[in-house]
Short mmCIF file of C-alpha atoms in Angstrom, two decimals:
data_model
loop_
_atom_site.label_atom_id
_atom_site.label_comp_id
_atom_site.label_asym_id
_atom_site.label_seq_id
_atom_site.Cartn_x
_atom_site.Cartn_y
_atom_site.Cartn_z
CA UNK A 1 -17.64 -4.09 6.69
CA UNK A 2 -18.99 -0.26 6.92
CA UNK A 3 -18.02 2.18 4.34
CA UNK A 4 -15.01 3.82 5.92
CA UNK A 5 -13.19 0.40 6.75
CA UNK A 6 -10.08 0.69 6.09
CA UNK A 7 -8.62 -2.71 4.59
CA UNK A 8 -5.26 -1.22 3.21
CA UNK A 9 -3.50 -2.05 6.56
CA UNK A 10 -1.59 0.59 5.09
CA UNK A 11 -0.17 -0.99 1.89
CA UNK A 12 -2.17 0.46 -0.26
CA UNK A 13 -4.86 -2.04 -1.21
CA UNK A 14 -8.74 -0.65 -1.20
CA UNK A 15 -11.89 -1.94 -0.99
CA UNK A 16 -13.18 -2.88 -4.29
CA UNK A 17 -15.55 -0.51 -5.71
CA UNK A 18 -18.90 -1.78 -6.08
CA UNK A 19 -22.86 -0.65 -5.64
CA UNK A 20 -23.33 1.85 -3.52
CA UNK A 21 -23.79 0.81 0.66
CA UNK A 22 -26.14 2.47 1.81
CA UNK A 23 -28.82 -0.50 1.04
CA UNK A 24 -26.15 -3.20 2.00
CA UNK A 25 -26.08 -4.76 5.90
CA UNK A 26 -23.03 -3.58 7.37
CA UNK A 27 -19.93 -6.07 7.54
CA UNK A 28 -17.86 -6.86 10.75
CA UNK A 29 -15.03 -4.65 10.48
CA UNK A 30 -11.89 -5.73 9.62
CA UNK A 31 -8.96 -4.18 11.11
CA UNK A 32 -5.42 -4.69 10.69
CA UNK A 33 -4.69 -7.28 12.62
CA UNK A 34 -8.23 -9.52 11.67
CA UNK A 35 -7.18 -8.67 7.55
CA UNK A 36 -3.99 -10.30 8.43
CA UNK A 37 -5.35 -13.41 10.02
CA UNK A 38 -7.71 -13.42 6.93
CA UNK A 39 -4.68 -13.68 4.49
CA UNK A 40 -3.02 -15.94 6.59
CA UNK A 41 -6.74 -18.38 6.32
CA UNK A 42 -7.27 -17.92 3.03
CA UNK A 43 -4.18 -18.67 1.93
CA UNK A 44 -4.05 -21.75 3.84
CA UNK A 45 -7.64 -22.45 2.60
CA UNK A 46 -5.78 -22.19 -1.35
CA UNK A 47 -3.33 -24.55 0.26
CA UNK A 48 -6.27 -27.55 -0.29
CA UNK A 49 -4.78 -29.06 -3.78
CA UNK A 50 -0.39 -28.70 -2.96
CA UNK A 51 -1.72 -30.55 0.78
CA UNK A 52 -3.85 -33.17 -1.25
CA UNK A 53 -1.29 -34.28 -3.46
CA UNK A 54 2.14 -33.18 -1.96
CA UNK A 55 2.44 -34.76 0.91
CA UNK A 56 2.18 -38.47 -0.03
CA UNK A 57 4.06 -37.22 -2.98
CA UNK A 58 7.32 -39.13 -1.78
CA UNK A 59 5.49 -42.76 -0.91
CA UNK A 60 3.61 -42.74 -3.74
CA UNK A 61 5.59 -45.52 -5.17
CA UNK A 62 5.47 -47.16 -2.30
CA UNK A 63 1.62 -46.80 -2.34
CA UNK A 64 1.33 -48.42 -5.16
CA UNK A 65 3.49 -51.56 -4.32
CA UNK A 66 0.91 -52.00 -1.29
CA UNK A 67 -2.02 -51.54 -3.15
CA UNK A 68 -1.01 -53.60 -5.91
CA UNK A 69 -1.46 -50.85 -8.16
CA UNK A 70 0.90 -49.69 -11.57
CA UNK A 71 2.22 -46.23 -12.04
CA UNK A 72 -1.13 -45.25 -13.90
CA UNK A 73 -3.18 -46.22 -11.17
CA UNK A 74 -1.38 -44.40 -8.56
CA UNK A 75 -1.33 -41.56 -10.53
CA UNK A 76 -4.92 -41.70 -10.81
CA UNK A 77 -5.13 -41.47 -6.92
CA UNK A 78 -4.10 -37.96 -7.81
CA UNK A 79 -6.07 -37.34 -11.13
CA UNK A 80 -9.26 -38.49 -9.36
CA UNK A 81 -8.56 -35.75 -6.32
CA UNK A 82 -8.17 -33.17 -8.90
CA UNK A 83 -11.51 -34.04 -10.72
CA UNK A 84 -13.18 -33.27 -7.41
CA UNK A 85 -11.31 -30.31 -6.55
CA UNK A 86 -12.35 -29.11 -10.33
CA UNK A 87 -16.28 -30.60 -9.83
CA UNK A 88 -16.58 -29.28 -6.27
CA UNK A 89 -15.82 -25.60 -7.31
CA UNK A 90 -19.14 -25.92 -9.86
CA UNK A 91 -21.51 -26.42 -6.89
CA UNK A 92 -19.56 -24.40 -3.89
CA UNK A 93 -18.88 -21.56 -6.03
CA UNK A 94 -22.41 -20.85 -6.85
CA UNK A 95 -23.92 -21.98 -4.07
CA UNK A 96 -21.97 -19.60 -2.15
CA UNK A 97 -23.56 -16.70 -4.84
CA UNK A 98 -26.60 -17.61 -3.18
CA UNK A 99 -26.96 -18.34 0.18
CA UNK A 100 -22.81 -16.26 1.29
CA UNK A 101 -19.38 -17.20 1.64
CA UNK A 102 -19.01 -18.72 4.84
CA UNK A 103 -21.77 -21.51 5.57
CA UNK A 104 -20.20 -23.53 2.28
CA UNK A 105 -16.86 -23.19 3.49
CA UNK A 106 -17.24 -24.39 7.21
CA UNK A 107 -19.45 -27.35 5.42
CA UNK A 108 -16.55 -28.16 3.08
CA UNK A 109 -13.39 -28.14 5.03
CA UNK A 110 -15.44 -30.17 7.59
CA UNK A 111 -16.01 -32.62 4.89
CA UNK A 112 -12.47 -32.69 3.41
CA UNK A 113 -10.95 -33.78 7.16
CA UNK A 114 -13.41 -36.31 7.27
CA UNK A 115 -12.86 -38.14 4.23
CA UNK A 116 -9.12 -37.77 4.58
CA UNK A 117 -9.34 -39.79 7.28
CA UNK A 118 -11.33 -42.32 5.46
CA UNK A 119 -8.85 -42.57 2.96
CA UNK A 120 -6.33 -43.78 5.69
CA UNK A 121 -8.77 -46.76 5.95
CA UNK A 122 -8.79 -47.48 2.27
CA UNK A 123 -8.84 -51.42 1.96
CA UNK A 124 -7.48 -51.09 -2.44
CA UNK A 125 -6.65 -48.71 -4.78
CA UNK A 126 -10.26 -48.19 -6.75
CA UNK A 127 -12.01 -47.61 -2.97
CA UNK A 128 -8.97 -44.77 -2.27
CA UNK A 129 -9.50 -43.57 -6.04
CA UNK A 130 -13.12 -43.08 -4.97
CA UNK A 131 -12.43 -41.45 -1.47
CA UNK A 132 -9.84 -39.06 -3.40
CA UNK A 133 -12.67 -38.27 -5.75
CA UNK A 134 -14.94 -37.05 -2.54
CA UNK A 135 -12.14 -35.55 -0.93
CA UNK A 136 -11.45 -33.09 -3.58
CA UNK A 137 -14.85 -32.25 -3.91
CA UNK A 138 -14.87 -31.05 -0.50
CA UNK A 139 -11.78 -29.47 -0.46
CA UNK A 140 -12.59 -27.46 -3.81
CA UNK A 141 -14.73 -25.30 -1.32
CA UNK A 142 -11.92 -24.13 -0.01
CA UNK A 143 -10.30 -23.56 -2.83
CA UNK A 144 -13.45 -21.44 -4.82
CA UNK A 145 -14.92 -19.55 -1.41
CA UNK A 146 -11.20 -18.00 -0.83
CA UNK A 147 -10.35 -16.71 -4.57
CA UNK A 148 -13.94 -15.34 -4.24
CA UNK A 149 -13.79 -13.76 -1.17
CA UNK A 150 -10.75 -11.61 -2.02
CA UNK A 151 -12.86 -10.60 -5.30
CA UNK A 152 -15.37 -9.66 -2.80
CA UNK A 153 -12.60 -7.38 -1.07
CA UNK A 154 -10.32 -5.95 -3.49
CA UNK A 155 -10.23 -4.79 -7.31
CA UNK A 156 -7.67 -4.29 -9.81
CA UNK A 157 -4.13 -4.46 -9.23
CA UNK A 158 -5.04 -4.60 -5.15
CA UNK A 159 -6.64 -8.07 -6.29
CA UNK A 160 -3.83 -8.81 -8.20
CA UNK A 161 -1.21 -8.22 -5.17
CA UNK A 162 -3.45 -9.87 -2.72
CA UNK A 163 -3.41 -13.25 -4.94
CA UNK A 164 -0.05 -12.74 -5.12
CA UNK A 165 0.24 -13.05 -1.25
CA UNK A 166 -2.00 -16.19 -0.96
CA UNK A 167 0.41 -18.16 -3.45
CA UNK A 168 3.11 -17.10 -1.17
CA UNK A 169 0.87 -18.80 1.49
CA UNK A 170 -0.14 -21.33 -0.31
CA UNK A 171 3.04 -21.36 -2.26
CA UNK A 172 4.56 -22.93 1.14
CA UNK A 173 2.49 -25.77 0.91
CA UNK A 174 4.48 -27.45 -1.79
CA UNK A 175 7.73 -26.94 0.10
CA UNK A 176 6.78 -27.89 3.01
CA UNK A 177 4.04 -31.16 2.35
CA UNK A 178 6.71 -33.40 0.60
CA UNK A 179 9.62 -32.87 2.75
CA UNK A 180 7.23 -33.25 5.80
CA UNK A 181 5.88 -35.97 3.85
CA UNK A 182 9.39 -37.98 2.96
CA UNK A 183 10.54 -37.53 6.75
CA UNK A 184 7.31 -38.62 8.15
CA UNK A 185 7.52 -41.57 5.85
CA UNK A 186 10.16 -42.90 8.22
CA UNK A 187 7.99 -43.91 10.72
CA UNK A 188 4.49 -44.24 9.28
CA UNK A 189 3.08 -45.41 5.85
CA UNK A 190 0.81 -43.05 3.38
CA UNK A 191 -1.92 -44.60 5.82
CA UNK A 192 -0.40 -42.40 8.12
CA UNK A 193 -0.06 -39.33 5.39
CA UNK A 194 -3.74 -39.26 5.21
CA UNK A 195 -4.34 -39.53 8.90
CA UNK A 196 -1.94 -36.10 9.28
CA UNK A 197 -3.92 -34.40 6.43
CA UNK A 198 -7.48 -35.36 8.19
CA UNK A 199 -5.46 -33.22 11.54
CA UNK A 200 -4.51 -30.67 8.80
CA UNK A 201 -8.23 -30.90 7.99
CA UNK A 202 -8.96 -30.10 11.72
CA UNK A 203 -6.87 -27.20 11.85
CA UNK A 204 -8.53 -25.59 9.00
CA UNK A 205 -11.84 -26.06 10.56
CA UNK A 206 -10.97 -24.12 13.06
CA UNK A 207 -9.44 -21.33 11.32
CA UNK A 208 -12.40 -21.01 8.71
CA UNK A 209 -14.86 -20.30 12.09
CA UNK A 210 -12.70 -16.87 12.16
CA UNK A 211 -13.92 -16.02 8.52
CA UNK A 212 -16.70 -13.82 8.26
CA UNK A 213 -19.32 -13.19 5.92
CA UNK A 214 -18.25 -11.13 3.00
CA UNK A 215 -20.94 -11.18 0.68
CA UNK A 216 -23.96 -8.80 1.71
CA UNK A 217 -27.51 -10.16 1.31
CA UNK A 218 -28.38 -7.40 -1.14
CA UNK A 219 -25.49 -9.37 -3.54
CA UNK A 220 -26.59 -12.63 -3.70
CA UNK A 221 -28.10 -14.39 -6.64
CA UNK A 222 -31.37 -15.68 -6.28
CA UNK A 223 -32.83 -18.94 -8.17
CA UNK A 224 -31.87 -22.61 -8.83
CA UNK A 225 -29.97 -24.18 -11.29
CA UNK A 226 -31.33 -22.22 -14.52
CA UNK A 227 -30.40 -18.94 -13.02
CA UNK A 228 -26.62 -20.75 -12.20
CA UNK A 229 -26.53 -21.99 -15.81
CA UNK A 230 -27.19 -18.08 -17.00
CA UNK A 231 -24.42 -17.24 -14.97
CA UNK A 232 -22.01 -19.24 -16.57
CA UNK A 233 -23.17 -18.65 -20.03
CA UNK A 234 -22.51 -14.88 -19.16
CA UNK A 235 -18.89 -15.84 -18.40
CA UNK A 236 -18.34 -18.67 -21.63
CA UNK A 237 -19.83 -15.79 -23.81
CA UNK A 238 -16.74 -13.37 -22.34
CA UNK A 239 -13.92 -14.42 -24.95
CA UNK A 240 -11.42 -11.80 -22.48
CA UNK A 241 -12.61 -14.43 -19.35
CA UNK A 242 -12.50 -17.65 -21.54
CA UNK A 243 -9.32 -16.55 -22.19
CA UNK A 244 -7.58 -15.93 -19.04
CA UNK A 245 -9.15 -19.14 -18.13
CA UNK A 246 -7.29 -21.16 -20.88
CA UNK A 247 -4.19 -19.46 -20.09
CA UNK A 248 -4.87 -20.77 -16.58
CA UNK A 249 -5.41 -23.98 -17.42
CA UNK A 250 -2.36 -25.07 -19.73
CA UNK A 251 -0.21 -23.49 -17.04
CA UNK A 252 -1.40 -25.52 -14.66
CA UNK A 253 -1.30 -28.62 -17.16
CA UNK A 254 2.66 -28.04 -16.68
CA UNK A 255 2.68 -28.06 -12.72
CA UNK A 256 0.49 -30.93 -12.31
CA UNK A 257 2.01 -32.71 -14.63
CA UNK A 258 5.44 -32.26 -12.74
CA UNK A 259 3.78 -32.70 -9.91
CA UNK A 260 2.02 -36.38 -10.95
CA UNK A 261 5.25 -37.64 -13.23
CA UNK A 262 8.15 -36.22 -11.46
CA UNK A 263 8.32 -38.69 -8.18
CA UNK A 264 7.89 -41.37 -11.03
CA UNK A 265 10.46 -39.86 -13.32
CA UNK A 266 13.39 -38.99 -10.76
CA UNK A 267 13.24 -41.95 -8.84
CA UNK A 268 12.57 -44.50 -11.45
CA UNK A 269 14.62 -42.91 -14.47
CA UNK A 270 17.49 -40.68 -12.00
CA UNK A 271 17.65 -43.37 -9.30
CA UNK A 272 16.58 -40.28 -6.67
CA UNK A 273 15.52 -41.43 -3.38
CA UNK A 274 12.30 -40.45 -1.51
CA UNK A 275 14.77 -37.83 1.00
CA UNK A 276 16.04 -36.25 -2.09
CA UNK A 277 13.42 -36.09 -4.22
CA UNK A 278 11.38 -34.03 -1.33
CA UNK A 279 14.69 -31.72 -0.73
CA UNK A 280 14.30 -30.85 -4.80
CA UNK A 281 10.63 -30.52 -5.17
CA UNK A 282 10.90 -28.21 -1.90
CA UNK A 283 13.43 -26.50 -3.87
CA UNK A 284 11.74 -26.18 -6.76
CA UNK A 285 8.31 -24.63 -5.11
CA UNK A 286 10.70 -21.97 -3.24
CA UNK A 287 10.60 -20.44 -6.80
CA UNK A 288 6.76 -20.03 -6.56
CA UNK A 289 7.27 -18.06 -2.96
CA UNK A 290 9.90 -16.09 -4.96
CA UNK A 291 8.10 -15.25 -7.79
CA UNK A 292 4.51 -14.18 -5.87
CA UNK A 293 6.93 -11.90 -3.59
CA UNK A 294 7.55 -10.32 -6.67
CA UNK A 295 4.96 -9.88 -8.56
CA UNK A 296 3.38 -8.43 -5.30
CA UNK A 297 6.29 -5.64 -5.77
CA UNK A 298 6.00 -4.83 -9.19
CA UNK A 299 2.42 -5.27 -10.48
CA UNK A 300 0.93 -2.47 -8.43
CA UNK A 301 3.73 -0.59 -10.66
CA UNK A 302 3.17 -2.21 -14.01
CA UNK A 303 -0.16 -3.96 -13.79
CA UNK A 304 -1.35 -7.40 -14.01
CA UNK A 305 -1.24 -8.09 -17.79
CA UNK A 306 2.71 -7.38 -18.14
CA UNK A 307 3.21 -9.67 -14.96
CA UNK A 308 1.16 -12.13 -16.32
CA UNK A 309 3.16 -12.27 -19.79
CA UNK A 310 6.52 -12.08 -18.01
CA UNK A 311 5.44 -15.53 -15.82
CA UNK A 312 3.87 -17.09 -19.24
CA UNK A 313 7.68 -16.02 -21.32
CA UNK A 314 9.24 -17.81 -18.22
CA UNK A 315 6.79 -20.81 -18.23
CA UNK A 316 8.13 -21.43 -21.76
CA UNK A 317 11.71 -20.67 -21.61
CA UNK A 318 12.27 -23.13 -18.41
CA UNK A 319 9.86 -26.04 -20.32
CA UNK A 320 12.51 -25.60 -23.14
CA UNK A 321 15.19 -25.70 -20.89
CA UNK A 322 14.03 -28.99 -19.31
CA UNK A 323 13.31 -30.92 -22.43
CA UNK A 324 16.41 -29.99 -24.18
CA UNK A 325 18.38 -30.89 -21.13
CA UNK A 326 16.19 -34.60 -21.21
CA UNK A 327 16.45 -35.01 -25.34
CA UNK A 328 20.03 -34.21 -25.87
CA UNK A 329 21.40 -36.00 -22.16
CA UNK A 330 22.31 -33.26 -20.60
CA UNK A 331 21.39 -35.37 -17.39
CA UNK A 332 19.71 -34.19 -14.18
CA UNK A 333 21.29 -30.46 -13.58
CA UNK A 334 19.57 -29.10 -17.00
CA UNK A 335 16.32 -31.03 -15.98
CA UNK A 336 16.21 -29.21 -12.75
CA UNK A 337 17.11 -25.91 -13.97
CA UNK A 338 13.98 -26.07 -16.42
CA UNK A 339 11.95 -27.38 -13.88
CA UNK A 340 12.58 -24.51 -10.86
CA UNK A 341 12.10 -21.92 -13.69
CA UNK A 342 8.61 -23.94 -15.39
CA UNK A 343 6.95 -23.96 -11.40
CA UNK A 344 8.63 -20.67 -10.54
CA UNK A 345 6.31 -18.85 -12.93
CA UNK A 346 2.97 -20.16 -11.17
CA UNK A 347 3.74 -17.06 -8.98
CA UNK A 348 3.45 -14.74 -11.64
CA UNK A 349 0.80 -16.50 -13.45
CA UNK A 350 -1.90 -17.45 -11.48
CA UNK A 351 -2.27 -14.10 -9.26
CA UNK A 352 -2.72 -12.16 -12.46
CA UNK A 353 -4.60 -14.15 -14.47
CA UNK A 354 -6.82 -14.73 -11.96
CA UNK A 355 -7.34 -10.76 -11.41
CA UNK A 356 -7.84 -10.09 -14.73
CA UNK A 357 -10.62 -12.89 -14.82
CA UNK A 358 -12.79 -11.92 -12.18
CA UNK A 359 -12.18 -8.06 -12.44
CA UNK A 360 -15.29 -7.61 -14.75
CA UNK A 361 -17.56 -9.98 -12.58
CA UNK A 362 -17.26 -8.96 -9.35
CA UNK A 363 -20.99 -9.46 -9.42
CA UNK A 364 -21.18 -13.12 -9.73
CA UNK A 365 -17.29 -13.85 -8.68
CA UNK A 366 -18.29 -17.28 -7.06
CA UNK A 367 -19.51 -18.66 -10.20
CA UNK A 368 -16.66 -17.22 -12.03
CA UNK A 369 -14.30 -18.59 -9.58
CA UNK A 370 -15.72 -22.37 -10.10
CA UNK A 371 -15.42 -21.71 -13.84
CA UNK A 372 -11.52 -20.46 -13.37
CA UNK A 373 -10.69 -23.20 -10.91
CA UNK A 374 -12.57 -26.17 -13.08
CA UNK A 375 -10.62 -26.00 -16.18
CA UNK A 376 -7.18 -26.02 -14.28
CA UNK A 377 -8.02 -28.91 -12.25
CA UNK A 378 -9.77 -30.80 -15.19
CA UNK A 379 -7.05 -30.15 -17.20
CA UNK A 380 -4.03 -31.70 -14.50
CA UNK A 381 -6.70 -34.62 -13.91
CA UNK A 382 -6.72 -35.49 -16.97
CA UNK A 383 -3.63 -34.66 -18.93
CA UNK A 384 -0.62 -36.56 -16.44
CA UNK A 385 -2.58 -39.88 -16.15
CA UNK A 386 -2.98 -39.92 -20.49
CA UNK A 387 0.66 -38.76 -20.57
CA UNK A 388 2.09 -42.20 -18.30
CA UNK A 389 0.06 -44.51 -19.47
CA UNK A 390 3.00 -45.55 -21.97
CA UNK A 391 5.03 -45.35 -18.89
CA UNK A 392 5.80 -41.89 -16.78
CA UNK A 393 9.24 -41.14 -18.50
CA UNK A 394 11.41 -37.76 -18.35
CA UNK A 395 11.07 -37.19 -22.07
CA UNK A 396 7.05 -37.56 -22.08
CA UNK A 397 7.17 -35.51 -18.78
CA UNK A 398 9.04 -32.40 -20.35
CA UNK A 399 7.29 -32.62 -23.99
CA UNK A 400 3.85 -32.42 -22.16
CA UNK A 401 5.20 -29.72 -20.10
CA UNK A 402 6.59 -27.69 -22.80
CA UNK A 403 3.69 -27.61 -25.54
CA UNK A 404 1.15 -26.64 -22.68
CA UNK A 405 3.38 -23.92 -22.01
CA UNK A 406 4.10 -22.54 -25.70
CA UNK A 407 0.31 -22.79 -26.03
CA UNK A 408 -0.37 -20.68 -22.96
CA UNK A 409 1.47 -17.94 -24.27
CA UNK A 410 -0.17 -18.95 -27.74
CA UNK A 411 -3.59 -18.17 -25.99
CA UNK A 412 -1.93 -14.94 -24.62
CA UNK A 413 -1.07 -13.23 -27.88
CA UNK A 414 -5.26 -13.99 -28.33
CA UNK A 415 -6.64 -12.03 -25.60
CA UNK A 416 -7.16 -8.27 -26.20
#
């Protein structure tokens, strides 16, 4: 991109502001109609984790009657996918510091089809657990490369809004994977889930050719793993960054633990079938859509940090909701209502908090993006599968749900 691009499209977003470019080699130039195609690919690309676990997110029941498996190993089918999508962002992030953006991504989505597809061959549950684990390493190169390439793009509250478009993107995922996911279920078995994601894998192969280089030469980091480690103790020694990253994290303790105990919880505890549990999660994730439309409106008018505290006071007041609804029998309606408010506010949260993370390190924004994505990941890979292994109930669900929440905004109050 040359110095007088103009990547607004007219809405106001800049170029971030960086070193001068006079030493930099010039980037393709981006105009209105490539930037859009760009969105539309990147937010697909953030699309990796709601596409890995949503869409078998009806039959996973059902996958575990086949596979002989309890409701703690099938969960871990989705813990161990997370743990890759957290690992993988430590070496494509970076790795994509050093040698640019786009070889690591065209390498990883390529990877993430393939071993979709080998999960559709999975003869038990430990060798799928073990292809999961693979395929979210891959995949976490999507996930890493696209948060960093808008870093490499835009700045400030133009950051902000453009995150805020990508979970809108993204944020379709969720609806769309488990009621394509329940209806599909009619005439194939999650064998035939992972199949469509290795064609979804496709797809995104061929869209991430279209994605040029953003990070100039002059930018990269040079060295090997001792230079990478310096890099992230640059970031752990950033209390503002370690901060933004815990917030990150216990908000997206609540959603994946919704995500990994709710099929379990509804259709075990509410007697909801796998057709209307998809309609309700859909439902649910329209609130995430909703909520990144508006925080795209309003944070170029009030900034990222008031957005970010709004979606963290919403966080906690639908976890409340939820488990008072479960604890004094309010029955399914009060559940719900918690639940569509607790996911709405991932559209306010994550944009912002992951603007006001990688604002300051613009500079080594792959590495910072691994270190944001990591510890959400790590923590929904770990959290859901402790939380039902006394049995995936609604009460555990929503206590979970609700002190991860209170302790996000906790962790809030902490950052200056």
């Amino acid at each position: 991109m040359k110095p007088g691009d103009d990547l607004s499209g007219g809405d106001g977003m800049t170029m971030c502001a960086g070193q001068p470019r006079e030493a930099e080699q010039p980037r393709p130039v981006l105009t209105r109609a490539r930037r859009l195609r760009l969105l539309a690919t990147l937010g697909a690309l953030s699309a990796f984790g709601p596409l890995s676990l949503d869409l078998y997110l009806p039959v996973l029941p059902q996958l575990g009657r086949d596979l002989a498996a309890g409701d703690a190993l099938s969960q871990l089918t989705m813990s161990m996918c997370l743990v890759g999508l957290a690992l993988g962002q430590l070496v494509a992030g970076p790795l994509s510091d050093r040698v640019g953006r786009r070889r690591p991504l065209l390498i990883g989505v390529a990877a993430y089809a393939a071993t979709s597809l080998l999960c559709a061959f999975a003869p038990g549950i430990w060798s799928l657990i073990g292809v999961r684990l693979v395929q979210g390493l891959a995949g976490a190169a999507g996930l890493v490369i696209a948060r960093a390439i808008v870093r490499d793009l835009f700045d400030g509250a133009a950051a902000a809004r453009v995150y805020s478009m990508l979970m809108i993107v993204s944020g379709l995922a969720p609806i769309a994977a488990p009621l394509a996911g329940a209806q599909l279920s009619r005439f194939m078995d999650w064998r035939g889930l992972f199949v469509v994601l290795a064609g979804i894998g496709v797809l995104l192969v061929l869209a991430a050719l279209g994605v040029p280089e953003t990070l100039d030469p002059a930018e990269r980091h040079s060295g090997g793993v001792r230079a990478t480690g310096r890099q992230f103790a640059v970031l752990a020694r950033d209390r503002s960054f370690t901060g933004y990253c815990l917030m990150l994290s216990l908000a997206a303790c609540t959603l994946f633990t919704y995500i990994g105990l709710s099929s379990f919880v509804l259709q075990h505890e509410y007697q909801v079938g796998p057709q209307p549990f998809s309609v309700i999660f859909a439902v649910n994730s329209v609130g995430i859509v909703l909520a990144g439309n508006l925080n795209g409106l309003l944070v170029g008018r009030y900034g990222p940090r008031p957005m970010l505290v709004a979606g963290l006071v919403v966080c906690a007041a639908g976890s409340v909701i939820a488990l008072g609804g479960v604890a004094a029998g309010w029955g399914l309606p009060v559940l719900l209502s918690g639940l569509f408010l607790m996911v709405s506010s991932g559209g306010l949260v994550a944009p912002n908090a992951s603007a006001l993370a990688l604002i300051p390190h613009g500079e080594r924004a792959g590495t910072a993006s691994a270190f944001l994505g990591v510890l959400q990941f790590l923590a929904g890979a770990v959290v859901p599968p402790l939380v039902s292994m006394g049995g995936a109930t609604a009460l555990s669900m929503t206590l979970t749900i609700t002190a991860a929440a209170l302790a996000a905004l906790v962790a809030m109050r902490a950052v200056r």
